[in-house]
Amino acid sequence: VIVGFEDIALAERRIASLIVPVVGTRMPLWKNLAHVAIVSLWRTETGSALIHHLDIKNDQRTLFKVETFCFEPGGSMNITVSAFEATKEGKRLPVRAGFIMIKTTSESQLQQMLEESIEDNTCILDGSIFKAENLVVDMTAASAIPTGVAKSSSKAVNRQRIVQAGGEGLYSLVFARCLEPSPDGVKGDFTAERPDADVKVDFVLHAAFVNPGPNYLN
């Protein structure tokens, strides 16, 4: 559902940006769309923003981009994740997972970083690509809730930041569920024999990206 767009063509482009980027899976695209997305954009005389709300269910992707936003100095990023749960065969499973706001020079650079992470079986949450501007929402502890405990008992995790002068630019919010090393040591091995191959993830994501000026577009 898109709210606040002035023309249908722009809304269609926003929808396409939500559903096209699928990285780190061999599943058909339609099977990866097991979620509901609500995106609201508004403009006022004092500023503009993008509000992103995702309710993800049974998602098996290990790495994917959620949204991209171009921040100006004084812009703010505010990310809240709740009801996070990872399961395998109906049982909860602790996983290394989270979200990262990555600053890059272009979307093509981000895509290359994600592809290299998959090929080398590295975890983008571990810090090797970190810049001071990057923001991490680590959900590893939230995934460790024992089976039998209500998912609603998982505490929401919030991270926020104001973009300082010199830190402005293109940022992308990325979800990552880091895989254990493959049993045979082959890089990028996503076969069914992997112990974490069938893990499914649920979460509710609320992200607000706001610029102080009249331009939010990249």
Short mmCIF file of C-alpha atoms in Angstrom, two decimals:
data_model
loop_
_atom_site.label_atom_id
_atom_site.label_comp_id
_atom_site.label_asym_id
_atom_site.label_seq_id
_atom_site.Cartn_x
_atom_site.Cartn_y
_atom_site.Cartn_z
CA VAL A 1 0.00 0.00 0.00
CA ILE A 2 1.49 3.31 -1.04
CA VAL A 3 0.21 6.46 0.65
CA GLY A 4 0.93 10.03 -0.35
CA PHE A 5 2.06 9.67 -3.97
CA GLU A 6 0.77 12.21 -6.45
CA ASP A 7 0.89 10.00 -9.51
CA ILE A 8 0.46 6.29 -10.21
CA ALA A 9 3.68 5.92 -12.21
CA LEU A 10 5.79 6.98 -9.23
CA ALA A 11 3.89 4.57 -7.01
CA GLU A 12 4.59 1.74 -9.43
CA ARG A 13 8.32 2.49 -9.33
CA ARG A 14 8.28 2.45 -5.54
CA ILE A 15 6.49 -0.91 -5.52
CA ALA A 16 9.04 -2.32 -7.98
CA SER A 17 11.90 -1.17 -5.75
CA LEU A 18 10.38 -3.16 -2.88
CA ILE A 19 9.92 -6.49 -4.63
CA VAL A 20 12.76 -6.74 -7.16
CA PRO A 21 15.93 -6.96 -5.00
CA VAL A 22 16.20 -10.60 -3.91
CA VAL A 23 19.71 -11.76 -3.05
CA GLY A 24 21.00 -14.91 -1.41
CA THR A 25 18.31 -17.39 -2.38
CA ARG A 26 17.44 -19.81 -5.15
CA MET A 27 13.74 -19.75 -4.33
CA PRO A 28 11.32 -18.38 -6.95
CA LEU A 29 10.60 -14.68 -6.45
CA TRP A 30 6.93 -15.18 -5.60
CA LYS A 31 7.85 -17.44 -2.68
CA ASN A 32 9.99 -14.66 -1.21
CA LEU A 33 7.12 -12.18 -1.09
CA ALA A 34 5.57 -13.63 2.09
CA HIS A 35 5.25 -10.23 3.64
CA VAL A 36 3.11 -7.14 3.78
CA ALA A 37 4.73 -3.79 3.07
CA ILE A 38 3.29 -0.41 3.90
CA VAL A 39 5.26 2.60 2.75
CA SER A 40 4.22 6.18 3.37
CA LEU A 41 5.84 9.28 1.97
CA TRP A 42 4.86 12.81 2.77
CA ARG A 43 6.08 16.31 2.09
CA THR A 44 5.63 19.39 4.25
CA GLU A 45 7.03 22.89 4.16
CA THR A 46 9.67 21.93 6.72
CA GLY A 47 10.80 18.50 5.54
CA SER A 48 10.11 15.15 3.92
CA ALA A 49 10.37 11.53 4.95
CA LEU A 50 9.93 7.88 4.12
CA ILE A 51 8.17 5.60 6.58
CA HIS A 52 8.69 1.89 5.96
CA HIS A 53 6.67 -0.80 7.72
CA LEU A 54 7.25 -4.49 7.01
CA ASP A 55 5.53 -7.49 8.56
CA ILE A 56 7.65 -10.44 7.43
CA LYS A 57 6.51 -14.05 7.76
CA ASN A 58 8.40 -17.28 6.97
CA ASP A 59 11.14 -15.59 4.96
CA GLN A 60 14.07 -17.86 4.06
CA ARG A 61 16.30 -15.25 2.44
CA THR A 62 19.68 -14.72 4.06
CA LEU A 63 20.48 -11.30 2.62
CA PHE A 64 18.30 -8.64 1.01
CA LYS A 65 17.92 -4.90 0.67
CA VAL A 66 14.89 -3.34 2.31
CA GLU A 67 15.13 0.29 1.22
CA THR A 68 17.51 2.99 0.01
CA PHE A 69 17.45 6.62 1.10
CA CYS A 70 19.68 9.62 0.38
CA PHE A 71 20.30 11.58 3.58
CA GLU A 72 21.21 15.22 3.88
CA PRO A 73 23.08 16.65 6.88
CA GLY A 74 20.66 16.75 9.80
CA GLY A 75 18.63 13.84 8.42
CA SER A 76 17.59 11.13 10.85
CA MET A 77 17.30 7.35 10.66
CA ASN A 78 15.10 5.58 13.20
CA ILE A 79 14.74 1.79 13.01
CA THR A 80 12.68 -0.47 15.29
CA VAL A 81 12.47 -4.26 14.98
CA SER A 82 10.02 -6.33 17.03
CA ALA A 83 8.53 -9.85 17.18
CA PHE A 84 11.76 -11.30 15.75
CA GLU A 85 11.79 -15.08 15.51
CA ALA A 86 13.81 -17.67 13.58
CA THR A 87 12.44 -21.22 13.28
CA LYS A 88 13.36 -24.52 11.69
CA GLU A 89 10.82 -27.30 11.40
CA GLY A 90 8.56 -25.40 13.76
CA LYS A 91 11.17 -24.98 16.52
CA ARG A 92 12.88 -21.73 17.46
CA LEU A 93 16.53 -21.46 16.51
CA PRO A 94 19.10 -18.87 17.66
CA VAL A 95 20.71 -17.19 14.66
CA ARG A 96 23.22 -14.45 13.90
CA ALA A 97 20.97 -11.88 12.27
CA GLY A 98 20.18 -8.20 12.10
CA PHE A 99 19.91 -5.09 9.98
CA ILE A 100 22.53 -2.63 8.84
CA MET A 101 22.29 0.82 7.31
CA ILE A 102 25.19 0.80 4.85
CA LYS A 103 26.56 3.94 3.25
CA THR A 104 27.74 3.42 -0.32
CA THR A 105 28.52 5.61 -3.31
CA SER A 106 25.87 3.89 -5.45
CA GLU A 107 23.32 1.09 -5.46
CA SER A 108 25.57 -0.90 -7.80
CA GLN A 109 28.33 -0.79 -5.18
CA LEU A 110 25.89 -2.12 -2.60
CA GLN A 111 24.81 -4.92 -4.92
CA GLN A 112 28.43 -5.91 -5.46
CA MET A 113 29.03 -5.97 -1.69
CA LEU A 114 26.03 -8.23 -1.14
CA GLU A 115 27.04 -10.60 -3.92
CA GLU A 116 30.61 -10.84 -2.60
CA SER A 117 29.27 -11.54 0.90
CA ILE A 118 27.27 -14.46 -0.47
CA GLU A 119 30.09 -15.84 -2.61
CA ASP A 120 32.63 -15.64 0.24
CA ASN A 121 30.10 -16.72 2.92
CA THR A 122 31.00 -13.72 5.08
CA CYS A 123 28.72 -11.87 7.49
CA ILE A 124 28.17 -8.18 6.78
CA LEU A 125 27.25 -7.70 10.44
CA ASP A 126 30.77 -8.61 11.59
CA GLY A 127 32.34 -5.24 10.88
CA SER A 128 34.77 -5.78 8.01
CA ILE A 129 32.86 -3.28 5.85
CA PHE A 130 31.96 -0.86 8.62
CA LYS A 131 32.30 2.85 8.32
CA ALA A 132 31.55 5.19 11.18
CA GLU A 133 28.31 6.17 9.46
CA ASN A 134 26.88 2.63 9.33
CA LEU A 135 24.17 1.74 11.83
CA VAL A 136 23.51 -1.83 13.04
CA VAL A 137 20.38 -3.32 14.61
CA ASP A 138 21.59 -6.66 15.97
CA MET A 139 18.78 -9.20 16.49
CA THR A 140 20.98 -12.13 17.54
CA ALA A 141 19.95 -11.99 21.20
CA ALA A 142 16.28 -11.59 20.27
CA SER A 143 16.38 -14.86 18.32
CA ALA A 144 17.38 -16.83 21.42
CA ILE A 145 13.89 -16.92 22.99
CA PRO A 146 13.15 -20.54 24.00
CA THR A 147 10.42 -22.53 22.29
CA GLY A 148 7.18 -22.22 24.23
CA VAL A 149 7.71 -18.57 25.16
CA ALA A 150 5.36 -16.18 23.36
CA LYS A 151 6.97 -14.34 20.47
CA SER A 152 5.37 -11.14 21.75
CA SER A 153 7.70 -11.35 24.75
CA SER A 154 10.63 -10.51 22.48
CA LYS A 155 11.66 -6.95 23.23
CA ALA A 156 11.67 -4.43 20.42
CA VAL A 157 15.13 -3.23 19.45
CA ASN A 158 15.51 0.41 18.42
CA ARG A 159 18.47 2.23 16.90
CA GLN A 160 18.53 5.81 15.69
CA ARG A 161 21.02 8.37 14.49
CA ILE A 162 21.27 11.93 13.18
CA VAL A 163 23.39 12.29 10.04
CA GLN A 164 26.21 14.72 10.70
CA ALA A 165 27.85 17.04 8.19
CA GLY A 166 30.20 14.94 6.08
CA GLY A 167 28.12 11.80 6.64
CA GLU A 168 25.43 12.66 4.11
CA GLY A 169 24.89 10.42 1.11
CA LEU A 170 23.26 7.22 -0.05
CA TYR A 171 22.31 4.67 2.60
CA SER A 172 20.64 1.27 2.21
CA LEU A 173 18.90 -0.75 4.89
CA VAL A 174 19.88 -4.41 4.52
CA PHE A 175 18.75 -7.54 6.36
CA ALA A 176 21.33 -10.26 6.94
CA ARG A 177 21.07 -13.73 8.46
CA CYS A 178 24.61 -15.03 8.64
CA LEU A 179 25.16 -18.67 7.72
CA GLU A 180 27.37 -21.14 9.51
CA PRO A 181 30.36 -22.34 7.48
CA SER A 182 29.25 -24.94 4.95
CA PRO A 183 30.05 -28.55 5.95
CA ASP A 184 32.26 -29.10 2.92
CA GLY A 185 33.92 -25.69 3.09
CA VAL A 186 32.63 -24.63 -0.32
CA LYS A 187 32.02 -20.90 -0.53
CA GLY A 188 28.48 -19.86 -1.32
CA ASP A 189 27.09 -23.34 -0.78
CA PHE A 190 23.34 -22.98 -0.22
CA THR A 191 22.30 -26.60 -0.69
CA ALA A 192 19.65 -28.32 1.42
CA GLU A 193 22.36 -30.21 3.32
CA ARG A 194 23.33 -27.06 5.22
CA PRO A 195 22.11 -27.19 8.85
CA ASP A 196 20.64 -23.68 8.52
CA ALA A 197 19.23 -24.07 5.00
CA ASP A 198 15.57 -24.29 6.02
CA VAL A 199 15.46 -21.53 8.63
CA LYS A 200 12.47 -19.18 8.40
CA VAL A 201 12.42 -15.69 9.88
CA ASP A 202 9.53 -13.52 11.13
CA PHE A 203 9.83 -9.90 12.20
CA VAL A 204 8.09 -6.55 12.22
CA LEU A 205 10.19 -3.66 10.97
CA HIS A 206 9.39 0.04 11.32
CA ALA A 207 11.88 2.46 9.76
CA ALA A 208 11.59 6.24 9.51
CA PHE A 209 14.02 8.16 7.31
CA VAL A 210 13.66 11.93 7.50
CA ASN A 211 15.51 14.84 5.89
CA PRO A 212 15.24 18.41 7.18
CA GLY A 213 15.04 19.96 3.73
CA PRO A 214 12.50 19.79 0.89
CA ASN A 215 14.29 17.01 -1.02
CA TYR A 216 14.20 13.36 0.00
CA LEU A 217 14.92 11.87 -3.44
CA ASN A 218 18.27 10.19 -4.13
#
